[in-house]
Amino acid sequence: FLPLEKIAKTLYDNLFDYDIIPADYLDQIKDGSLNGEKYNVLIVPFSDSIPDEVMEKLKKADIKIIMVSESEQKSEFENITLDKLTDYMKSNGYQDVTSDYEGIYLRYYHYSRNGAEIYMFSNEDINNEISTKISLSAFSGGKYVEYDAFENEALVKESNGEIELNLMPYHSRILVFGDVETEELPNFK
């Protein structure tokens, strides 16, 4: 079997957002969605033996399913080896954030609510600042709000699609765009 944490580390070290879905909810995935969240792919860690009940729920799930293992394996689903998972995700367009940062300490979380796209970025490096340019799959340019919790400051900014992000060690930023009221916030260029 392949421990879940190995897949999780590969994903978060390479800027892929993910959720862990309990087996009890697998058959509730409809058109790639569960509880208001939309997913591109369901990643199942390889195991020699998957309980019949779980396998039935996987077969009923309305989403693309891949099985990830450390070596080539035969399975009911497409098999991707762990060392090729990042390339697979990028080549299939499952990458939500791209960055010129080459370290492993930039983290993010993305969710959509009421027409707004909300991204939270954090720097988990305790010693070094992260300065990077990011592109977001849901943002092609225009105005956005950048909230700095450390300074308790929200500013309206504008971009052609690429956003400069500077994070001191252990700091975070929240970016919001889409259906967002910005009239009362200061503008920043």
mmCIF file with all atom_site columns, C-alpha atoms in Angstrom:
data_model
loop_
_atom_site.group_PDB
_atom_site.id
_atom_site.type_symbol
_atom_site.label_atom_id
_atom_site.label_alt_id
_atom_site.label_comp_id
_atom_site.label_asym_id
_atom_site.label_entity_id
_atom_site.label_seq_id
_atom_site.pdbx_PDB_ins_code
_atom_site.Cartn_x
_atom_site.Cartn_y
_atom_site.Cartn_z
_atom_site.occupancy
_atom_site.B_iso_or_equiv
_atom_site.pdbx_formal_charge
_atom_site.auth_seq_id
_atom_site.auth_comp_id
_atom_site.auth_asym_id
_atom_site.auth_atom_id
_atom_site.pdbx_PDB_model_num
ATOM 1   C CA . PHE A 1 1   ? 0.000   0.000  0.000   1.00 0.00 ? 1   PHE A CA 1
ATOM 2   C CA . LEU A 1 2   ? 0.994   3.632  -0.352  1.00 0.00 ? 2   LEU A CA 1
ATOM 3   C CA . PRO A 1 3   ? 0.534   5.833  2.727   1.00 0.00 ? 3   PRO A CA 1
ATOM 4   C CA . LEU A 1 4   ? -1.727  8.827  2.112   1.00 0.00 ? 4   LEU A CA 1
ATOM 5   C CA . GLU A 1 5   ? 0.822   11.247 3.551   1.00 0.00 ? 5   GLU A CA 1
ATOM 6   C CA . LYS A 1 6   ? 3.295   10.510 0.725   1.00 0.00 ? 6   LYS A CA 1
ATOM 7   C CA . ILE A 1 7   ? 0.728   11.600 -1.844  1.00 0.00 ? 7   ILE A CA 1
ATOM 8   C CA . ALA A 1 8   ? -0.230  14.631 0.256   1.00 0.00 ? 8   ALA A CA 1
ATOM 9   C CA . LYS A 1 9   ? 3.403   15.750 0.553   1.00 0.00 ? 9   LYS A CA 1
ATOM 10  C CA . THR A 1 10  ? 3.934   15.433 -3.194  1.00 0.00 ? 10  THR A CA 1
ATOM 11  C CA . LEU A 1 11  ? 0.823   17.511 -3.837  1.00 0.00 ? 11  LEU A CA 1
ATOM 12  C CA . TYR A 1 12  ? 1.428   20.302 -1.332  1.00 0.00 ? 12  TYR A CA 1
ATOM 13  C CA . ASP A 1 13  ? 5.151   20.585 -2.114  1.00 0.00 ? 13  ASP A CA 1
ATOM 14  C CA . ASN A 1 14  ? 4.172   21.231 -5.746  1.00 0.00 ? 14  ASN A CA 1
ATOM 15  C CA . LEU A 1 15  ? 1.305   23.702 -5.157  1.00 0.00 ? 15  LEU A CA 1
ATOM 16  C CA . PHE A 1 16  ? -1.629  21.359 -5.685  1.00 0.00 ? 16  PHE A CA 1
ATOM 17  C CA . ASP A 1 17  ? -4.632  21.969 -3.468  1.00 0.00 ? 17  ASP A CA 1
ATOM 18  C CA . TYR A 1 18  ? -6.416  18.857 -2.215  1.00 0.00 ? 18  TYR A CA 1
ATOM 19  C CA . ASP A 1 19  ? -8.998  17.620 0.247   1.00 0.00 ? 19  ASP A CA 1
ATOM 20  C CA . ILE A 1 20  ? -9.134  14.242 1.950   1.00 0.00 ? 20  ILE A CA 1
ATOM 21  C CA . ILE A 1 21  ? -12.517 12.637 1.417   1.00 0.00 ? 21  ILE A CA 1
ATOM 22  C CA . PRO A 1 22  ? -13.696 9.892  3.789   1.00 0.00 ? 22  PRO A CA 1
ATOM 23  C CA . ALA A 1 23  ? -14.708 6.623  2.112   1.00 0.00 ? 23  ALA A CA 1
ATOM 24  C CA . ASP A 1 24  ? -18.268 7.062  3.464   1.00 0.00 ? 24  ASP A CA 1
ATOM 25  C CA . TYR A 1 25  ? -18.812 9.985  1.043   1.00 0.00 ? 25  TYR A CA 1
ATOM 26  C CA . LEU A 1 26  ? -17.299 8.604  -2.155  1.00 0.00 ? 26  LEU A CA 1
ATOM 27  C CA . ASP A 1 27  ? -20.602 7.546  -3.690  1.00 0.00 ? 27  ASP A CA 1
ATOM 28  C CA . GLN A 1 28  ? -22.007 11.042 -3.072  1.00 0.00 ? 28  GLN A CA 1
ATOM 29  C CA . ILE A 1 29  ? -19.665 12.647 -5.623  1.00 0.00 ? 29  ILE A CA 1
ATOM 30  C CA . LYS A 1 30  ? -21.843 13.856 -8.509  1.00 0.00 ? 30  LYS A CA 1
ATOM 31  C CA . ASP A 1 31  ? -20.362 15.515 -11.607 1.00 0.00 ? 31  ASP A CA 1
ATOM 32  C CA . GLY A 1 32  ? -17.076 15.906 -9.714  1.00 0.00 ? 32  GLY A CA 1
ATOM 33  C CA . SER A 1 33  ? -18.738 17.804 -6.847  1.00 0.00 ? 33  SER A CA 1
ATOM 34  C CA . LEU A 1 34  ? -19.204 17.054 -3.175  1.00 0.00 ? 34  LEU A CA 1
ATOM 35  C CA . ASN A 1 35  ? -20.650 19.434 -0.554  1.00 0.00 ? 35  ASN A CA 1
ATOM 36  C CA . GLY A 1 36  ? -20.317 22.439 -2.883  1.00 0.00 ? 36  GLY A CA 1
ATOM 37  C CA . GLU A 1 37  ? -16.671 21.722 -3.762  1.00 0.00 ? 37  GLU A CA 1
ATOM 38  C CA . LYS A 1 38  ? -15.731 20.860 -7.362  1.00 0.00 ? 38  LYS A CA 1
ATOM 39  C CA . TYR A 1 39  ? -12.916 18.363 -7.942  1.00 0.00 ? 39  TYR A CA 1
ATOM 40  C CA . ASN A 1 40  ? -11.009 17.463 -11.112 1.00 0.00 ? 40  ASN A CA 1
ATOM 41  C CA . VAL A 1 41  ? -9.775  14.041 -10.084 1.00 0.00 ? 41  VAL A CA 1
ATOM 42  C CA . LEU A 1 42  ? -10.055 11.608 -7.201  1.00 0.00 ? 42  LEU A CA 1
ATOM 43  C CA . ILE A 1 43  ? -6.676  10.193 -6.168  1.00 0.00 ? 43  ILE A CA 1
ATOM 44  C CA . VAL A 1 44  ? -6.799  6.806  -4.463  1.00 0.00 ? 44  VAL A CA 1
ATOM 45  C CA . PRO A 1 45  ? -3.656  5.527  -2.717  1.00 0.00 ? 45  PRO A CA 1
ATOM 46  C CA . PHE A 1 46  ? -2.724  2.078  -3.958  1.00 0.00 ? 46  PHE A CA 1
ATOM 47  C CA . SER A 1 47  ? -3.587  -0.843 -1.714  1.00 0.00 ? 47  SER A CA 1
ATOM 48  C CA . ASP A 1 48  ? -3.376  -4.572 -2.411  1.00 0.00 ? 48  ASP A CA 1
ATOM 49  C CA . SER A 1 49  ? -6.840  -4.969 -0.963  1.00 0.00 ? 49  SER A CA 1
ATOM 50  C CA . ILE A 1 50  ? -9.635  -2.417 -1.070  1.00 0.00 ? 50  ILE A CA 1
ATOM 51  C CA . PRO A 1 51  ? -12.787 -3.438 0.810   1.00 0.00 ? 51  PRO A CA 1
ATOM 52  C CA . ASP A 1 52  ? -15.677 -4.366 -1.517  1.00 0.00 ? 52  ASP A CA 1
ATOM 53  C CA . GLU A 1 53  ? -17.887 -1.675 0.012   1.00 0.00 ? 53  GLU A CA 1
ATOM 54  C CA . VAL A 1 54  ? -15.298 1.033  -0.743  1.00 0.00 ? 54  VAL A CA 1
ATOM 55  C CA . MET A 1 55  ? -14.708 -0.300 -4.274  1.00 0.00 ? 55  MET A CA 1
ATOM 56  C CA . GLU A 1 56  ? -18.456 -0.132 -4.982  1.00 0.00 ? 56  GLU A CA 1
ATOM 57  C CA . LYS A 1 57  ? -18.560 3.483  -3.788  1.00 0.00 ? 57  LYS A CA 1
ATOM 58  C CA . LEU A 1 58  ? -15.569 4.332  -5.968  1.00 0.00 ? 58  LEU A CA 1
ATOM 59  C CA . LYS A 1 59  ? -17.296 2.825  -8.997  1.00 0.00 ? 59  LYS A CA 1
ATOM 60  C CA . LYS A 1 60  ? -20.410 4.920  -8.292  1.00 0.00 ? 60  LYS A CA 1
ATOM 61  C CA . ALA A 1 61  ? -18.446 8.159  -7.853  1.00 0.00 ? 61  ALA A CA 1
ATOM 62  C CA . ASP A 1 62  ? -19.050 10.491 -10.795 1.00 0.00 ? 62  ASP A CA 1
ATOM 63  C CA . ILE A 1 63  ? -15.443 11.686 -11.219 1.00 0.00 ? 63  ILE A CA 1
ATOM 64  C CA . LYS A 1 64  ? -12.190 10.667 -12.884 1.00 0.00 ? 64  LYS A CA 1
ATOM 65  C CA . ILE A 1 65  ? -10.301 8.312  -10.572 1.00 0.00 ? 65  ILE A CA 1
ATOM 66  C CA . ILE A 1 66  ? -6.603  7.513  -10.571 1.00 0.00 ? 66  ILE A CA 1
ATOM 67  C CA . MET A 1 67  ? -4.732  5.104  -8.343  1.00 0.00 ? 67  MET A CA 1
ATOM 68  C CA . VAL A 1 68  ? -1.293  6.268  -7.194  1.00 0.00 ? 68  VAL A CA 1
ATOM 69  C CA . SER A 1 69  ? 1.415   3.776  -6.281  1.00 0.00 ? 69  SER A CA 1
ATOM 70  C CA . GLU A 1 70  ? 5.181   3.730  -5.894  1.00 0.00 ? 70  GLU A CA 1
ATOM 71  C CA . SER A 1 71  ? 5.576   1.308  -8.815  1.00 0.00 ? 71  SER A CA 1
ATOM 72  C CA . GLU A 1 72  ? 3.460   0.230  -11.793 1.00 0.00 ? 72  GLU A CA 1
ATOM 73  C CA . GLN A 1 73  ? 0.460   -1.745 -10.559 1.00 0.00 ? 73  GLN A CA 1
ATOM 74  C CA . LYS A 1 74  ? -2.604  -3.297 -12.130 1.00 0.00 ? 74  LYS A CA 1
ATOM 75  C CA . SER A 1 75  ? -5.797  -1.835 -10.760 1.00 0.00 ? 75  SER A CA 1
ATOM 76  C CA . GLU A 1 76  ? -9.400  -1.068 -11.636 1.00 0.00 ? 76  GLU A CA 1
ATOM 77  C CA . PHE A 1 77  ? -8.380  2.533  -12.339 1.00 0.00 ? 77  PHE A CA 1
ATOM 78  C CA . GLU A 1 78  ? -5.619  4.319  -14.218 1.00 0.00 ? 78  GLU A CA 1
ATOM 79  C CA . ASN A 1 79  ? -2.351  3.801  -12.342 1.00 0.00 ? 79  ASN A CA 1
ATOM 80  C CA . ILE A 1 80  ? 0.087   6.695  -11.901 1.00 0.00 ? 80  ILE A CA 1
ATOM 81  C CA . THR A 1 81  ? 3.366   6.267  -10.049 1.00 0.00 ? 81  THR A CA 1
ATOM 82  C CA . LEU A 1 82  ? 4.097   8.739  -7.271  1.00 0.00 ? 82  LEU A CA 1
ATOM 83  C CA . ASP A 1 83  ? 7.197   10.080 -9.030  1.00 0.00 ? 83  ASP A CA 1
ATOM 84  C CA . LYS A 1 84  ? 5.052   10.991 -12.081 1.00 0.00 ? 84  LYS A CA 1
ATOM 85  C CA . LEU A 1 85  ? 2.060   12.399 -10.197 1.00 0.00 ? 85  LEU A CA 1
ATOM 86  C CA . THR A 1 86  ? 3.111   16.063 -10.479 1.00 0.00 ? 86  THR A CA 1
ATOM 87  C CA . ASP A 1 87  ? 3.684   15.783 -14.240 1.00 0.00 ? 87  ASP A CA 1
ATOM 88  C CA . TYR A 1 88  ? 0.375   13.960 -14.656 1.00 0.00 ? 88  TYR A CA 1
ATOM 89  C CA . MET A 1 89  ? -1.521  16.670 -12.765 1.00 0.00 ? 89  MET A CA 1
ATOM 90  C CA . LYS A 1 90  ? 0.116   19.479 -14.778 1.00 0.00 ? 90  LYS A CA 1
ATOM 91  C CA . SER A 1 91  ? -0.353  17.788 -18.153 1.00 0.00 ? 91  SER A CA 1
ATOM 92  C CA . ASN A 1 92  ? -4.069  17.264 -17.462 1.00 0.00 ? 92  ASN A CA 1
ATOM 93  C CA . GLY A 1 93  ? -4.661  20.884 -16.485 1.00 0.00 ? 93  GLY A CA 1
ATOM 94  C CA . TYR A 1 94  ? -5.287  20.184 -12.806 1.00 0.00 ? 94  TYR A CA 1
ATOM 95  C CA . GLN A 1 95  ? -2.877  22.896 -11.653 1.00 0.00 ? 95  GLN A CA 1
ATOM 96  C CA . ASP A 1 96  ? -4.731  25.812 -10.073 1.00 0.00 ? 96  ASP A CA 1
ATOM 97  C CA . VAL A 1 97  ? -1.648  27.915 -9.196  1.00 0.00 ? 97  VAL A CA 1
ATOM 98  C CA . THR A 1 98  ? 1.639   28.332 -11.036 1.00 0.00 ? 98  THR A CA 1
ATOM 99  C CA . SER A 1 99  ? 4.613   30.114 -9.549  1.00 0.00 ? 99  SER A CA 1
ATOM 100 C CA . ASP A 1 100 ? 8.247   30.849 -10.338 1.00 0.00 ? 100 ASP A CA 1
ATOM 101 C CA . TYR A 1 101 ? 9.090   29.929 -6.720  1.00 0.00 ? 101 TYR A CA 1
ATOM 102 C CA . GLU A 1 102 ? 11.123  26.717 -6.628  1.00 0.00 ? 102 GLU A CA 1
ATOM 103 C CA . GLY A 1 103 ? 11.054  25.927 -2.918  1.00 0.00 ? 103 GLY A CA 1
ATOM 104 C CA . ILE A 1 104 ? 8.650   23.808 -0.901  1.00 0.00 ? 104 ILE A CA 1
ATOM 105 C CA . TYR A 1 105 ? 7.389   26.330 1.666   1.00 0.00 ? 105 TYR A CA 1
ATOM 106 C CA . LEU A 1 106 ? 4.745   28.230 -0.287  1.00 0.00 ? 106 LEU A CA 1
ATOM 107 C CA . ARG A 1 107 ? 1.277   26.902 0.536   1.00 0.00 ? 107 ARG A CA 1
ATOM 108 C CA . TYR A 1 108 ? -2.189  27.889 -0.596  1.00 0.00 ? 108 TYR A CA 1
ATOM 109 C CA . TYR A 1 109 ? -5.847  27.103 -0.229  1.00 0.00 ? 109 TYR A CA 1
ATOM 110 C CA . HIS A 1 110 ? -8.546  28.088 -2.745  1.00 0.00 ? 110 HIS A CA 1
ATOM 111 C CA . TYR A 1 111 ? -12.283 28.124 -2.430  1.00 0.00 ? 111 TYR A CA 1
ATOM 112 C CA . SER A 1 112 ? -15.182 29.736 -4.255  1.00 0.00 ? 112 SER A CA 1
ATOM 113 C CA . ARG A 1 113 ? -18.197 31.224 -2.519  1.00 0.00 ? 113 ARG A CA 1
ATOM 114 C CA . ASN A 1 114 ? -21.086 33.358 -3.800  1.00 0.00 ? 114 ASN A CA 1
ATOM 115 C CA . GLY A 1 115 ? -19.258 34.382 -6.996  1.00 0.00 ? 115 GLY A CA 1
ATOM 116 C CA . ALA A 1 116 ? -15.996 35.233 -5.213  1.00 0.00 ? 116 ALA A CA 1
ATOM 117 C CA . GLU A 1 117 ? -12.705 33.389 -5.665  1.00 0.00 ? 117 GLU A CA 1
ATOM 118 C CA . ILE A 1 118 ? -10.665 33.336 -2.450  1.00 0.00 ? 118 ILE A CA 1
ATOM 119 C CA . TYR A 1 119 ? -7.036  32.223 -2.236  1.00 0.00 ? 119 TYR A CA 1
ATOM 120 C CA . MET A 1 120 ? -4.946  32.132 0.919   1.00 0.00 ? 120 MET A CA 1
ATOM 121 C CA . PHE A 1 121 ? -1.170  31.913 0.530   1.00 0.00 ? 121 PHE A CA 1
ATOM 122 C CA . SER A 1 122 ? 1.257   31.314 3.361   1.00 0.00 ? 122 SER A CA 1
ATOM 123 C CA . ASN A 1 123 ? 5.019   31.113 3.769   1.00 0.00 ? 123 ASN A CA 1
ATOM 124 C CA . GLU A 1 124 ? 5.927   28.163 5.992   1.00 0.00 ? 124 GLU A CA 1
ATOM 125 C CA . ASP A 1 125 ? 9.662   28.918 5.827   1.00 0.00 ? 125 ASP A CA 1
ATOM 126 C CA . ILE A 1 126 ? 10.704  30.245 9.248   1.00 0.00 ? 126 ILE A CA 1
ATOM 127 C CA . ASN A 1 127 ? 13.886  31.894 7.914   1.00 0.00 ? 127 ASN A CA 1
ATOM 128 C CA . ASN A 1 128 ? 13.345  33.192 4.389   1.00 0.00 ? 128 ASN A CA 1
ATOM 129 C CA . GLU A 1 129 ? 11.003  35.557 2.601   1.00 0.00 ? 129 GLU A CA 1
ATOM 130 C CA . ILE A 1 130 ? 9.213   34.277 -0.489  1.00 0.00 ? 130 ILE A CA 1
ATOM 131 C CA . SER A 1 131 ? 9.005   36.658 -3.443  1.00 0.00 ? 131 SER A CA 1
ATOM 132 C CA . THR A 1 132 ? 7.285   35.140 -6.439  1.00 0.00 ? 132 THR A CA 1
ATOM 133 C CA . LYS A 1 133 ? 5.002   35.792 -9.370  1.00 0.00 ? 133 LYS A CA 1
ATOM 134 C CA . ILE A 1 134 ? 1.898   33.631 -9.409  1.00 0.00 ? 134 ILE A CA 1
ATOM 135 C CA . SER A 1 135 ? -0.806  32.885 -11.951 1.00 0.00 ? 135 SER A CA 1
ATOM 136 C CA . LEU A 1 136 ? -4.193  31.578 -10.887 1.00 0.00 ? 136 LEU A CA 1
ATOM 137 C CA . SER A 1 137 ? -6.410  29.456 -13.122 1.00 0.00 ? 137 SER A CA 1
ATOM 138 C CA . ALA A 1 138 ? -9.495  31.417 -12.031 1.00 0.00 ? 138 ALA A CA 1
ATOM 139 C CA . PHE A 1 139 ? -7.957  34.891 -12.621 1.00 0.00 ? 139 PHE A CA 1
ATOM 140 C CA . SER A 1 140 ? -7.200  36.304 -16.044 1.00 0.00 ? 140 SER A CA 1
ATOM 141 C CA . GLY A 1 141 ? -6.562  39.841 -14.858 1.00 0.00 ? 141 GLY A CA 1
ATOM 142 C CA . GLY A 1 142 ? -8.330  42.878 -13.471 1.00 0.00 ? 142 GLY A CA 1
ATOM 143 C CA . LYS A 1 143 ? -8.945  44.130 -9.954  1.00 0.00 ? 143 LYS A CA 1
ATOM 144 C CA . TYR A 1 144 ? -8.498  41.988 -6.878  1.00 0.00 ? 144 TYR A CA 1
ATOM 145 C CA . VAL A 1 145 ? -8.335  42.513 -3.134  1.00 0.00 ? 145 VAL A CA 1
ATOM 146 C CA . GLU A 1 146 ? -5.169  41.633 -1.231  1.00 0.00 ? 146 GLU A CA 1
ATOM 147 C CA . TYR A 1 147 ? -5.599  41.268 2.513   1.00 0.00 ? 147 TYR A CA 1
ATOM 148 C CA . ASP A 1 148 ? -2.566  41.263 4.817   1.00 0.00 ? 148 ASP A CA 1
ATOM 149 C CA . ALA A 1 149 ? -3.671  39.844 8.180   1.00 0.00 ? 149 ALA A CA 1
ATOM 150 C CA . PHE A 1 150 ? -0.421  40.847 9.900   1.00 0.00 ? 150 PHE A CA 1
ATOM 151 C CA . GLU A 1 151 ? -0.999  44.522 9.021   1.00 0.00 ? 151 GLU A CA 1
ATOM 152 C CA . ASN A 1 152 ? -4.819  44.125 9.068   1.00 0.00 ? 152 ASN A CA 1
ATOM 153 C CA . GLU A 1 153 ? -4.942  45.902 5.733   1.00 0.00 ? 153 GLU A CA 1
ATOM 154 C CA . ALA A 1 154 ? -6.962  45.203 2.603   1.00 0.00 ? 154 ALA A CA 1
ATOM 155 C CA . LEU A 1 155 ? -6.047  46.937 -0.645  1.00 0.00 ? 155 LEU A CA 1
ATOM 156 C CA . VAL A 1 156 ? -7.568  46.885 -4.115  1.00 0.00 ? 156 VAL A CA 1
ATOM 157 C CA . LYS A 1 157 ? -4.911  46.040 -6.672  1.00 0.00 ? 157 LYS A CA 1
ATOM 158 C CA . GLU A 1 158 ? -4.933  45.440 -10.394 1.00 0.00 ? 158 GLU A CA 1
ATOM 159 C CA . SER A 1 159 ? -3.030  42.953 -12.528 1.00 0.00 ? 159 SER A CA 1
ATOM 160 C CA . ASN A 1 160 ? -2.819  41.702 -16.101 1.00 0.00 ? 160 ASN A CA 1
ATOM 161 C CA . GLY A 1 161 ? -3.156  38.145 -14.749 1.00 0.00 ? 161 GLY A CA 1
ATOM 162 C CA . GLU A 1 162 ? 0.175   37.637 -13.016 1.00 0.00 ? 162 GLU A CA 1
ATOM 163 C CA . ILE A 1 163 ? 0.331   38.645 -9.350  1.00 0.00 ? 163 ILE A CA 1
ATOM 164 C CA . GLU A 1 164 ? 3.461   39.523 -7.406  1.00 0.00 ? 164 GLU A CA 1
ATOM 165 C CA . LEU A 1 165 ? 3.444   37.959 -3.974  1.00 0.00 ? 165 LEU A CA 1
ATOM 166 C CA . ASN A 1 166 ? 5.899   38.810 -1.191  1.00 0.00 ? 166 ASN A CA 1
ATOM 167 C CA . LEU A 1 167 ? 5.603   36.877 2.045   1.00 0.00 ? 167 LEU A CA 1
ATOM 168 C CA . MET A 1 168 ? 7.810   37.277 5.080   1.00 0.00 ? 168 MET A CA 1
ATOM 169 C CA . PRO A 1 169 ? 8.520   34.099 7.084   1.00 0.00 ? 169 PRO A CA 1
ATOM 170 C CA . TYR A 1 170 ? 5.291   32.667 8.545   1.00 0.00 ? 170 TYR A CA 1
ATOM 171 C CA . HIS A 1 171 ? 3.154   35.415 6.981   1.00 0.00 ? 171 HIS A CA 1
ATOM 172 C CA . SER A 1 172 ? 0.108   34.960 4.806   1.00 0.00 ? 172 SER A CA 1
ATOM 173 C CA . ARG A 1 173 ? -1.988  36.856 2.265   1.00 0.00 ? 173 ARG A CA 1
ATOM 174 C CA . ILE A 1 174 ? -5.548  36.449 1.124   1.00 0.00 ? 174 ILE A CA 1
ATOM 175 C CA . LEU A 1 175 ? -6.453  37.311 -2.457  1.00 0.00 ? 175 LEU A CA 1
ATOM 176 C CA . VAL A 1 176 ? -10.102 37.819 -3.385  1.00 0.00 ? 176 VAL A CA 1
ATOM 177 C CA . PHE A 1 177 ? -11.612 38.567 -6.785  1.00 0.00 ? 177 PHE A CA 1
ATOM 178 C CA . GLY A 1 178 ? -14.785 38.016 -8.718  1.00 0.00 ? 178 GLY A CA 1
ATOM 179 C CA . ASP A 1 179 ? -18.087 39.192 -7.228  1.00 0.00 ? 179 ASP A CA 1
ATOM 180 C CA . VAL A 1 180 ? -16.502 41.350 -4.502  1.00 0.00 ? 180 VAL A CA 1
ATOM 181 C CA . GLU A 1 181 ? -17.485 44.819 -3.249  1.00 0.00 ? 181 GLU A CA 1
ATOM 182 C CA . THR A 1 182 ? -14.361 47.010 -3.274  1.00 0.00 ? 182 THR A CA 1
ATOM 183 C CA . GLU A 1 183 ? -15.649 50.615 -3.190  1.00 0.00 ? 183 GLU A CA 1
ATOM 184 C CA . GLU A 1 184 ? -14.732 51.194 0.455   1.00 0.00 ? 184 GLU A CA 1
ATOM 185 C CA . LEU A 1 185 ? -11.199 49.792 0.161   1.00 0.00 ? 185 LEU A CA 1
ATOM 186 C CA . PRO A 1 186 ? -8.130  51.895 -0.748  1.00 0.00 ? 186 PRO A CA 1
ATOM 187 C CA . ASN A 1 187 ? -6.587  51.444 -4.192  1.00 0.00 ? 187 ASN A CA 1
ATOM 188 C CA . PHE A 1 188 ? -2.958  50.468 -4.559  1.00 0.00 ? 188 PHE A CA 1
ATOM 189 C CA . LYS A 1 189 ? -0.903  50.271 -7.745  1.00 0.00 ? 189 LYS A CA 1
#
